Amino acid sequence: MKELDRLRWKFMLYNMLIVTAVIGVTFCAAALLVKQRGRQEVAAVLSQAAEENAAEALIFELSSPVRVPYFSVVVQTDGSVKLQEGVYNSFPNQEFLEQVALMGMEESREQGALEDYSLRYLRVPSPEGYLIAFADTSYEEAMIDEMLVNGGIVCCVIWLGFLVLSYFFARWAVRPVADAMQHQRQFVADASHELKTPLTIITANAELLKDRCQGMAPEIDKWLDNVNQECVQMRHLVESLLMLARSDAAKKNHTDWEFFDFSDLLTEEILTFEPVFFQLGKILDYEICDSVRVRGSLKQLRQVIKILLDNAAKYSKETGQTEVRLELCGRKRICLWVKSEGNEIPKEQRTAIFRRFYRGDASRSSQDSYGLGLAIAQAIIKNHRGTMGVEWDGRRNCFYLKLKGEKTEKGRKRENRIPFVNKMV
């Protein structure tokens, strides 16, 4: 059931979107907190190093572990650079001190970062000139990188775990819907089968009654005609419901499938409908690619062709033209077009008209139609792994179906023969 598969995948999609959003927000918040914590720690070390008598305070605190390495320099008024006390892995040489001190003095801001050296600085005035404190940010960067890598791996593992859980949870959640749909379809099939026999008896008795009582009074004739008409329509509805139920049940049962000439089948049905179009004063034109073979149920595909041609005969405009075209649309695909002149089917209804019991506006509704024909046709085509739809080319409603099929070798070798049969009524 494709409907249940779509429902299951939608459930999984929405569930995983929520899980992804939660994991993403949590991961980003944790990364921001770690980054903010590292910056606060660096800022605290810089502020402490830049205070007056900082050297004494820092020397006093060497007994306690310092997480952020730092050092400070004094740039005197004559331009010379002097190293102050600090906690660093290895105190840099004089050339390095002069280079970073020069860069710290050239910066317009009193506090910033030297990205090339992984250092943050704080510049404050001092009696001797300027005191510049530097803190090493490589620890902060390494901590953030490690957190991103490990956190990303953990988040991916959690996401995959939720994906597996969502798959099984979706199957469990959709199971009651599947059971309900199965019971509903079984009920429709059973009810239609049980109604078929009494409807047949009622229709036969109504016809006999009409033969016996016809002409007795105008009112009696009218009542009998109404009874017969309703019986025929009700029998047509029951047969349509039975066909839908059989189509649903036959989705995995292809015992009646065979290879046959789809061109011959289409030509046969078109010749059957020619008198119908002639009586309605409409034109039927067709072009059929010769020797096209498909594999499927001949009975079901015949029903699809009948539905499309009947639909064109009913809803095309007066004296309108209907064109039927069978052509190849790929290496192993065929396409059947039924294009009829009539009122345009709105875009919002081009999908809805294939729903069961859907009846659109008044122009596409009739008293003897229950909105099941196109639904039956689409169900049969989907069962044959094909597609069916409708388009508008500017003046015609173009129904199409695409199936797996091919032109036989015999048909390809007919070079001196016109590849299309064209007939107009």
CSV table of C-alpha atoms in Angstrom, one decimal:
chain,number,residue,atom,x,y,z
A,1,MET,CA,0.0,0.0,0.0
A,2,LYS,CA,1.7,3.1,-1.2
A,3,GLU,CA,-0.5,5.3,1.0
A,4,LEU,CA,0.8,3.6,4.1
A,5,ASP,CA,4.4,3.7,2.9
A,6,ARG,CA,4.0,7.5,2.3
A,7,LEU,CA,2.4,7.9,5.8
A,8,ARG,CA,5.2,5.8,7.4
A,9,TRP,CA,8.0,7.8,5.7
A,10,LYS,CA,6.3,11.1,6.6
A,11,PHE,CA,6.1,10.0,10.2
A,12,MET,CA,9.8,9.1,10.2
A,13,LEU,CA,10.7,12.4,8.4
A,14,TYR,CA,8.8,14.6,10.9
A,15,ASN,CA,10.2,12.6,13.8
A,16,MET,CA,13.8,12.9,12.5
A,17,LEU,CA,13.4,16.6,11.8
A,18,ILE,CA,12.5,17.1,15.5
A,19,VAL,CA,15.3,14.9,16.7
A,20,THR,CA,17.8,16.7,14.3
A,21,ALA,CA,16.6,20.1,15.6
A,22,VAL,CA,17.0,19.1,19.2
A,23,ILE,CA,20.4,17.6,18.7
A,24,GLY,CA,21.6,20.5,16.6
A,25,VAL,CA,20.4,23.1,19.1
A,26,THR,CA,22.0,21.2,22.0
A,27,PHE,CA,25.3,20.7,20.2
A,28,CYS,CA,25.5,24.4,19.1
A,29,ALA,CA,24.6,25.6,22.6
A,30,ALA,CA,27.3,23.4,24.2
A,31,ALA,CA,29.9,24.6,21.7
A,32,LEU,CA,29.0,28.2,22.3
A,33,LEU,CA,29.1,27.7,26.1
A,34,VAL,CA,32.6,26.1,25.9
A,35,LYS,CA,33.8,28.8,23.6
A,36,GLN,CA,32.4,31.5,25.8
A,37,ARG,CA,33.9,29.9,28.9
A,38,GLY,CA,37.3,29.8,27.2
A,39,ARG,CA,37.1,33.4,26.3
A,40,GLN,CA,36.1,34.4,29.8
A,41,GLU,CA,39.0,32.5,31.2
A,42,VAL,CA,41.5,34.2,28.8
A,43,ALA,CA,40.0,37.6,29.6
A,44,ALA,CA,40.4,37.0,33.3
A,45,VAL,CA,44.0,36.0,32.9
A,46,LEU,CA,44.7,39.1,30.8
A,47,SER,CA,43.0,41.4,33.2
A,48,GLN,CA,45.0,39.9,36.1
A,49,ALA,CA,48.2,40.2,34.2
A,50,ALA,CA,47.6,43.8,33.3
A,51,GLU,CA,46.9,45.0,36.9
A,52,GLU,CA,49.4,47.1,38.8
A,53,ASN,CA,51.8,44.9,40.8
A,54,ALA,CA,50.7,42.1,38.6
A,55,ALA,CA,54.1,40.5,38.7
A,56,GLU,CA,53.9,40.0,42.5
A,57,ALA,CA,50.4,38.7,42.3
A,58,LEU,CA,51.2,36.3,39.6
A,59,ILE,CA,54.4,35.1,41.2
A,60,PHE,CA,52.4,34.5,44.4
A,61,GLU,CA,49.8,32.4,42.5
A,62,LEU,CA,52.3,30.2,40.7
A,63,SER,CA,51.7,27.5,43.4
A,64,SER,CA,48.2,27.0,42.0
A,65,PRO,CA,47.7,25.5,38.6
A,66,VAL,CA,47.2,28.0,35.7
A,67,ARG,CA,45.2,26.7,32.8
A,68,VAL,CA,45.9,29.5,30.3
A,69,PRO,CA,49.6,30.2,29.6
A,70,TYR,CA,50.4,33.9,29.4
A,71,PHE,CA,53.2,36.4,29.5
A,72,SER,CA,53.4,40.2,29.6
A,73,VAL,CA,55.9,42.8,28.3
A,74,VAL,CA,56.5,46.4,28.9
A,75,VAL,CA,57.1,48.7,25.9
A,76,GLN,CA,59.1,51.6,27.3
A,77,THR,CA,59.0,55.1,26.0
A,78,ASP,CA,62.3,54.6,24.1
A,79,GLY,CA,60.8,51.6,22.2
A,80,SER,CA,62.6,48.9,24.1
A,81,VAL,CA,60.7,45.8,25.1
A,82,LYS,CA,61.1,44.2,28.5
A,83,LEU,CA,59.6,40.8,29.6
A,84,GLN,CA,57.5,40.7,32.7
A,85,GLU,CA,56.7,37.7,34.8
A,86,GLY,CA,54.3,35.1,33.4
A,87,VAL,CA,53.4,31.5,33.2
A,88,TYR,CA,54.4,30.0,29.8
A,89,ASN,CA,55.7,26.7,28.6
A,90,SER,CA,58.9,28.3,27.4
A,91,PHE,CA,59.6,31.9,27.6
A,92,PRO,CA,60.0,33.4,24.1
A,93,ASN,CA,63.2,35.0,22.9
A,94,GLN,CA,63.7,38.7,22.6
A,95,GLU,CA,63.1,38.8,18.8
A,96,PHE,CA,59.7,37.2,19.3
A,97,LEU,CA,58.8,39.5,22.1
A,98,GLU,CA,59.7,42.6,20.0
A,99,GLN,CA,57.7,41.3,17.1
A,100,VAL,CA,54.4,40.6,19.0
A,101,ALA,CA,54.9,43.8,21.1
A,102,LEU,CA,55.1,45.8,17.8
A,103,MET,CA,52.0,44.1,16.5
A,104,GLY,CA,50.2,44.8,19.8
A,105,MET,CA,51.2,48.5,19.6
A,106,GLU,CA,50.1,48.8,16.0
A,107,GLU,CA,46.6,47.5,16.7
A,108,SER,CA,44.0,50.3,17.0
A,109,ARG,CA,42.1,48.5,19.7
A,110,GLU,CA,43.4,48.0,23.2
A,111,GLN,CA,42.2,44.4,23.3
A,112,GLY,CA,42.2,41.9,20.5
A,113,ALA,CA,43.7,38.8,18.9
A,114,LEU,CA,46.8,38.0,16.9
A,115,GLU,CA,45.4,35.1,14.9
A,116,ASP,CA,48.8,34.1,13.3
A,117,TYR,CA,50.3,33.5,16.7
A,118,SER,CA,47.2,32.2,18.5
A,119,LEU,CA,47.5,35.0,21.1
A,120,ARG,CA,45.1,37.4,22.7
A,121,TYR,CA,46.5,40.7,24.0
A,122,LEU,CA,45.4,43.5,26.4
A,123,ARG,CA,47.3,46.8,26.2
A,124,VAL,CA,47.1,49.3,29.1
A,125,PRO,CA,49.2,52.3,30.0
A,126,SER,CA,52.0,52.0,32.6
A,127,PRO,CA,54.4,54.5,34.2
A,128,GLU,CA,57.2,53.1,32.0
A,129,GLY,CA,55.2,53.2,28.8
A,130,TYR,CA,52.7,50.4,27.9
A,131,LEU,CA,52.1,47.1,29.5
A,132,ILE,CA,50.9,44.4,27.1
A,133,ALA,CA,49.6,41.1,28.4
A,134,PHE,CA,49.5,38.1,26.0
A,135,ALA,CA,47.5,34.9,26.6
A,136,ASP,CA,47.9,31.7,24.6
A,137,THR,CA,44.6,30.7,22.9
A,138,SER,CA,45.9,27.4,21.5
A,139,TYR,CA,44.5,25.6,24.5
A,140,GLU,CA,41.1,27.1,23.9
A,141,GLU,CA,41.2,26.3,20.2
A,142,ALA,CA,42.3,22.8,20.8
A,143,MET,CA,39.6,22.3,23.4
A,144,ILE,CA,36.9,23.6,21.1
A,145,ASP,CA,38.2,21.4,18.2
A,146,GLU,CA,38.3,18.3,20.3
A,147,MET,CA,34.8,19.1,21.6
A,148,LEU,CA,33.5,19.6,18.1
A,149,VAL,CA,34.9,16.3,16.8
A,150,ASN,CA,33.9,14.2,19.8
A,151,GLY,CA,30.6,15.9,20.2
A,152,GLY,CA,29.9,15.5,16.4
A,153,ILE,CA,30.6,11.8,16.6
A,154,VAL,CA,28.4,11.4,19.6
A,155,CYS,CA,25.6,13.4,18.0
A,156,CYS,CA,25.8,11.2,14.8
A,157,VAL,CA,25.6,8.0,16.8
A,158,ILE,CA,22.6,9.4,18.7
A,159,TRP,CA,21.0,10.5,15.5
A,160,LEU,CA,21.4,7.1,13.9
A,161,GLY,CA,20.0,5.4,17.0
A,162,PHE,CA,16.9,7.6,16.8
A,163,LEU,CA,16.6,6.8,13.1
A,164,VAL,CA,16.5,3.1,13.8
A,165,LEU,CA,14.0,3.6,16.6
A,166,SER,CA,11.9,5.9,14.4
A,167,TYR,CA,11.7,3.2,11.7
A,168,PHE,CA,10.4,0.6,14.1
A,169,PHE,CA,8.2,3.1,15.9
A,170,ALA,CA,6.7,4.3,12.6
A,171,ARG,CA,5.8,0.7,11.6
A,172,TRP,CA,4.2,0.2,15.0
A,173,ALA,CA,2.3,3.5,14.8
A,174,VAL,CA,1.0,2.9,11.3
A,175,ARG,CA,-0.1,-0.7,12.0
A,176,PRO,CA,-3.6,0.2,13.3
A,177,VAL,CA,-4.1,2.4,10.2
A,178,ALA,CA,-3.1,-0.5,7.9
A,179,ASP,CA,-5.4,-2.8,9.7
A,180,ALA,CA,-8.3,-0.4,9.5
A,181,MET,CA,-7.7,0.2,5.7
A,182,GLN,CA,-7.5,-3.6,5.2
A,183,HIS,CA,-10.8,-4.1,7.1
A,184,GLN,CA,-12.4,-1.3,5.1
A,185,ARG,CA,-11.4,-2.7,1.8
A,186,GLN,CA,-12.5,-6.2,2.8
A,187,PHE,CA,-15.8,-4.8,3.9
A,188,VAL,CA,-16.3,-3.0,0.6
A,189,ALA,CA,-15.4,-6.2,-1.3
A,190,ASP,CA,-17.7,-8.3,0.8
A,191,ALA,CA,-20.6,-5.8,0.7
A,192,SER,CA,-20.3,-5.3,-3.0
A,193,HIS,CA,-20.3,-9.1,-3.6
A,194,GLU,CA,-23.3,-9.6,-1.4
A,195,LEU,CA,-25.2,-6.7,-3.1
A,196,LYS,CA,-24.5,-7.9,-6.6
A,197,THR,CA,-26.9,-10.9,-6.5
A,198,PRO,CA,-29.9,-9.1,-5.1
A,199,LEU,CA,-29.4,-6.2,-7.4
A,200,THR,CA,-29.3,-8.6,-10.4
A,201,ILE,CA,-32.6,-10.2,-9.2
A,202,ILE,CA,-34.2,-6.8,-8.6
A,203,THR,CA,-33.1,-5.5,-12.1
A,204,ALA,CA,-34.4,-8.7,-13.8
A,205,ASN,CA,-37.8,-8.5,-12.0
A,206,ALA,CA,-38.0,-4.8,-12.8
A,207,GLU,CA,-37.5,-5.5,-16.5
A,208,LEU,CA,-40.1,-8.3,-16.4
A,209,LEU,CA,-42.5,-6.0,-14.6
A,210,LYS,CA,-41.9,-3.3,-17.2
A,211,ASP,CA,-42.6,-5.7,-20.0
A,212,ARG,CA,-45.9,-6.9,-18.4
A,213,CYS,CA,-47.2,-3.5,-17.2
A,214,GLN,CA,-45.9,-1.1,-19.9
A,215,GLY,CA,-48.7,0.9,-21.4
A,216,MET,CA,-51.1,0.6,-18.6
A,217,ALA,CA,-50.8,4.2,-17.5
A,218,PRO,CA,-48.2,7.0,-18.0
A,219,GLU,CA,-47.5,7.2,-14.3
A,220,ILE,CA,-46.7,3.4,-14.1
A,221,ASP,CA,-44.4,3.7,-17.1
A,222,LYS,CA,-42.5,6.6,-15.5
A,223,TRP,CA,-42.2,4.7,-12.2
A,224,LEU,CA,-40.9,1.6,-13.9
A,225,ASP,CA,-38.4,3.6,-15.9
A,226,ASN,CA,-37.1,5.2,-12.7
A,227,VAL,CA,-36.8,1.8,-11.1
A,228,ASN,CA,-34.9,0.4,-14.0
A,229,GLN,CA,-32.6,3.4,-14.2
A,230,GLU,CA,-31.7,3.3,-10.6
A,231,CYS,CA,-31.1,-0.4,-10.7
A,232,VAL,CA,-28.7,0.0,-13.6
A,233,GLN,CA,-26.8,2.8,-11.9
A,234,MET,CA,-26.7,0.9,-8.6
A,235,ARG,CA,-25.4,-2.2,-10.4
A,236,HIS,CA,-22.8,-0.1,-12.1
A,237,LEU,CA,-21.6,1.3,-8.8
A,238,VAL,CA,-21.4,-2.2,-7.2
A,239,GLU,CA,-19.4,-3.5,-10.2
A,240,SER,CA,-17.0,-0.6,-9.9
A,241,LEU,CA,-16.5,-1.2,-6.2
A,242,LEU,CA,-15.9,-4.8,-6.9
A,243,MET,CA,-13.3,-3.9,-9.5
A,244,LEU,CA,-11.6,-1.6,-7.1
A,245,ALA,CA,-11.5,-4.3,-4.4
A,246,ARG,CA,-10.1,-6.8,-6.9
A,247,SER,CA,-7.5,-4.3,-8.1
A,248,ASP,CA,-6.3,-3.7,-4.5
A,249,ALA,CA,-6.2,-7.5,-3.9
A,250,ALA,CA,-4.3,-8.1,-7.1
A,251,LYS,CA,-1.4,-5.8,-6.4
A,252,LYS,CA,0.8,-8.7,-5.5
A,253,ASN,CA,-0.9,-11.3,-7.6
A,254,HIS,CA,0.1,-11.2,-11.3
A,255,THR,CA,-0.9,-14.7,-12.3
A,256,ASP,CA,-3.1,-13.4,-15.1
A,257,TRP,CA,-0.4,-11.2,-16.6
A,258,GLU,CA,0.8,-12.0,-20.1
A,259,PHE,CA,2.6,-10.4,-23.1
A,260,PHE,CA,0.1,-9.1,-25.7
A,261,ASP,CA,-0.1,-6.5,-28.5
A,262,PHE,CA,-1.3,-3.3,-26.9
A,263,SER,CA,-1.7,-1.7,-30.3
A,264,ASP,CA,-4.3,-4.3,-31.3
A,265,LEU,CA,-6.1,-3.9,-28.0
A,266,LEU,CA,-6.3,-0.1,-28.4
A,267,THR,CA,-7.4,-0.3,-32.0
A,268,GLU,CA,-10.2,-2.7,-31.1
A,269,GLU,CA,-11.5,-0.5,-28.3
A,270,ILE,CA,-11.4,2.6,-30.5
A,271,LEU,CA,-13.4,0.9,-33.2
A,272,THR,CA,-15.9,0.0,-30.5
A,273,PHE,CA,-16.3,3.6,-29.4
A,274,GLU,CA,-16.5,5.1,-32.9
A,275,PRO,CA,-20.3,4.8,-33.1
A,276,VAL,CA,-20.6,6.4,-29.6
A,277,PHE,CA,-18.6,9.5,-30.8
A,278,PHE,CA,-20.6,9.5,-34.1
A,279,GLN,CA,-24.0,9.5,-32.3
A,280,LEU,CA,-22.8,12.4,-30.1
A,281,GLY,CA,-21.6,14.4,-33.1
A,282,LYS,CA,-18.0,14.4,-32.0
A,283,ILE,CA,-14.8,13.6,-33.8
A,284,LEU,CA,-12.5,10.7,-32.9
A,285,ASP,CA,-9.0,10.8,-34.4
A,286,TYR,CA,-6.2,8.4,-33.5
A,287,GLU,CA,-2.6,7.5,-34.3
A,288,ILE,CA,-1.4,4.2,-33.1
A,289,CYS,CA,2.2,3.0,-33.1
A,290,ASP,CA,2.2,-0.4,-34.7
A,291,SER,CA,3.3,-3.7,-32.9
A,292,VAL,CA,3.6,-2.4,-29.4
A,293,ARG,CA,3.7,-5.1,-26.8
A,294,VAL,CA,3.3,-4.9,-23.0
A,295,ARG,CA,3.1,-7.3,-20.2
A,296,GLY,CA,0.1,-7.1,-17.9
A,297,SER,CA,-3.5,-8.0,-17.4
A,298,LEU,CA,-5.3,-7.7,-20.8
A,299,LYS,CA,-8.7,-7.4,-19.1
A,300,GLN,CA,-7.6,-4.6,-16.7
A,301,LEU,CA,-5.8,-2.6,-19.4
A,302,ARG,CA,-8.9,-2.9,-21.6
A,303,GLN,CA,-10.9,-1.4,-18.8
A,304,VAL,CA,-8.5,1.5,-18.5
A,305,ILE,CA,-8.9,2.3,-22.2
A,306,LYS,CA,-12.6,2.1,-21.9
A,307,ILE,CA,-12.6,4.5,-19.0
A,308,LEU,CA,-10.5,7.0,-20.8
A,309,LEU,CA,-12.5,6.9,-24.0
A,310,ASP,CA,-15.8,7.0,-22.1
A,311,ASN,CA,-14.5,10.0,-20.2
A,312,ALA,CA,-13.6,11.8,-23.4
A,313,ALA,CA,-16.9,11.0,-25.0
A,314,LYS,CA,-18.8,12.4,-21.9
A,315,TYR,CA,-16.9,15.5,-21.1
A,316,SER,CA,-15.5,16.8,-24.5
A,317,LYS,CA,-17.4,19.8,-25.9
A,318,GLU,CA,-20.1,19.4,-28.6
A,319,THR,CA,-18.6,18.7,-32.0
A,320,GLY,CA,-15.2,18.6,-30.2
A,321,GLN,CA,-12.3,16.5,-31.4
A,322,THR,CA,-10.7,13.7,-29.3
A,323,GLU,CA,-7.2,12.5,-30.3
A,324,VAL,CA,-5.8,9.2,-29.2
A,325,ARG,CA,-2.1,8.7,-29.6
A,326,LEU,CA,0.0,5.7,-28.8
A,327,GLU,CA,3.8,6.3,-29.1
A,328,LEU,CA,7.1,5.2,-27.7
A,329,CYS,CA,8.6,7.5,-25.0
A,330,GLY,CA,11.9,5.8,-24.3
A,331,ARG,CA,13.7,2.6,-24.8
A,332,LYS,CA,11.4,0.5,-22.7
A,333,ARG,CA,8.4,2.8,-22.2
A,334,ILE,CA,5.2,3.5,-24.1
A,335,CYS,CA,2.8,6.5,-23.7
A,336,LEU,CA,-0.9,6.6,-24.4
A,337,TRP,CA,-2.4,10.1,-24.8
A,338,VAL,CA,-6.2,10.8,-24.9
A,339,LYS,CA,-6.6,14.5,-25.7
A,340,SER,CA,-10.1,15.9,-25.8
A,341,GLU,CA,-11.4,19.5,-26.3
A,342,GLY,CA,-13.4,20.7,-23.4
A,343,ASN,CA,-13.4,22.9,-20.3
A,344,GLU,CA,-10.0,23.1,-18.7
A,345,ILE,CA,-9.6,21.0,-15.5
A,346,PRO,CA,-8.1,23.4,-12.9
A,347,LYS,CA,-4.7,22.6,-11.6
A,348,GLU,CA,-5.9,22.1,-8.1
A,349,GLN,CA,-8.3,19.3,-9.4
A,350,ARG,CA,-5.9,17.5,-11.7
A,351,THR,CA,-4.8,15.2,-8.8
A,352,ALA,CA,-8.1,15.1,-7.0
A,353,ILE,CA,-10.1,13.7,-10.0
A,354,PHE,CA,-8.2,10.4,-9.5
A,355,ARG,CA,-9.5,10.1,-6.0
A,356,ARG,CA,-12.3,7.7,-5.3
A,357,PHE,CA,-15.8,9.2,-5.3
A,358,TYR,CA,-14.4,12.6,-6.2
A,359,ARG,CA,-16.7,14.7,-8.4
A,360,GLY,CA,-15.6,18.1,-9.4
A,361,ASP,CA,-17.6,21.0,-10.8
A,362,ALA,CA,-20.9,20.6,-12.6
A,363,SER,CA,-19.3,20.4,-16.0
A,364,ARG,CA,-17.5,17.2,-15.1
A,365,SER,CA,-20.3,15.6,-13.1
A,366,SER,CA,-23.2,13.5,-14.3
A,367,GLN,CA,-26.0,11.6,-12.8
A,368,ASP,CA,-24.8,8.2,-13.9
A,369,SER,CA,-21.2,8.7,-12.6
A,370,TYR,CA,-20.0,8.1,-9.1
A,371,GLY,CA,-16.4,9.4,-9.5
A,372,LEU,CA,-14.8,5.9,-9.6
A,373,GLY,CA,-13.7,5.5,-13.2
A,374,LEU,CA,-10.5,7.5,-13.1
A,375,ALA,CA,-9.7,6.1,-9.7
A,376,ILE,CA,-10.1,2.5,-11.0
A,377,ALA,CA,-7.9,3.4,-14.1
A,378,GLN,CA,-5.1,4.9,-12.0
A,379,ALA,CA,-5.2,1.9,-9.5
A,380,ILE,CA,-4.8,-0.5,-12.5
A,381,ILE,CA,-1.9,1.5,-14.0
A,382,LYS,CA,-0.1,1.8,-10.6
A,383,ASN,CA,-0.5,-2.0,-10.2
A,384,HIS,CA,1.2,-2.3,-13.6
A,385,ARG,CA,4.1,-0.1,-12.3
A,386,GLY,CA,3.1,2.8,-14.5
A,387,THR,CA,2.0,6.4,-14.1
A,388,MET,CA,-1.1,8.3,-15.0
A,389,GLY,CA,-2.1,11.9,-15.0
A,390,VAL,CA,-3.6,14.8,-16.9
A,391,GLU,CA,-2.2,18.0,-18.4
A,392,TRP,CA,-3.6,21.0,-20.3
A,393,ASP,CA,-2.0,22.0,-23.6
A,394,GLY,CA,-3.9,25.3,-24.1
A,395,ARG,CA,-7.1,23.9,-25.6
A,396,ARG,CA,-7.4,20.3,-24.6
A,397,ASN,CA,-7.3,18.1,-21.5
A,398,CYS,CA,-4.6,15.6,-22.1
A,399,PHE,CA,-4.9,12.3,-20.1
A,400,TYR,CA,-1.8,10.2,-20.3
A,401,LEU,CA,-0.5,6.9,-19.0
A,402,LYS,CA,3.0,5.5,-19.3
A,403,LEU,CA,3.8,1.8,-19.1
A,404,LYS,CA,6.7,-0.5,-19.6
A,405,GLY,CA,6.6,-1.8,-23.2
A,406,GLU,CA,8.4,-2.0,-26.5
A,407,LYS,CA,8.0,-2.3,-30.2
A,408,THR,CA,8.5,-5.8,-31.5
A,409,GLU,CA,11.3,-6.6,-33.9
A,410,LYS,CA,8.7,-7.5,-36.5
A,411,GLY,CA,7.2,-4.0,-36.2
A,412,ARG,CA,10.6,-2.3,-36.6
A,413,LYS,CA,11.4,-4.0,-39.9
A,414,ARG,CA,8.3,-2.7,-41.6
A,415,GLU,CA,10.1,0.1,-43.3
A,416,ASN,CA,7.8,0.5,-46.3
A,417,ARG,CA,4.7,0.7,-44.2
A,418,ILE,CA,3.3,3.9,-42.6
A,419,PRO,CA,4.0,3.4,-38.9
A,420,PHE,CA,0.7,5.0,-37.8
A,421,VAL,CA,-2.9,4.1,-38.5
A,422,ASN,CA,-5.0,7.2,-38.8
A,423,LYS,CA,-8.8,7.3,-39.1
A,424,MET,CA,-11.3,10.1,-38.6
A,425,VAL,CA,-15.1,9.7,-38.1
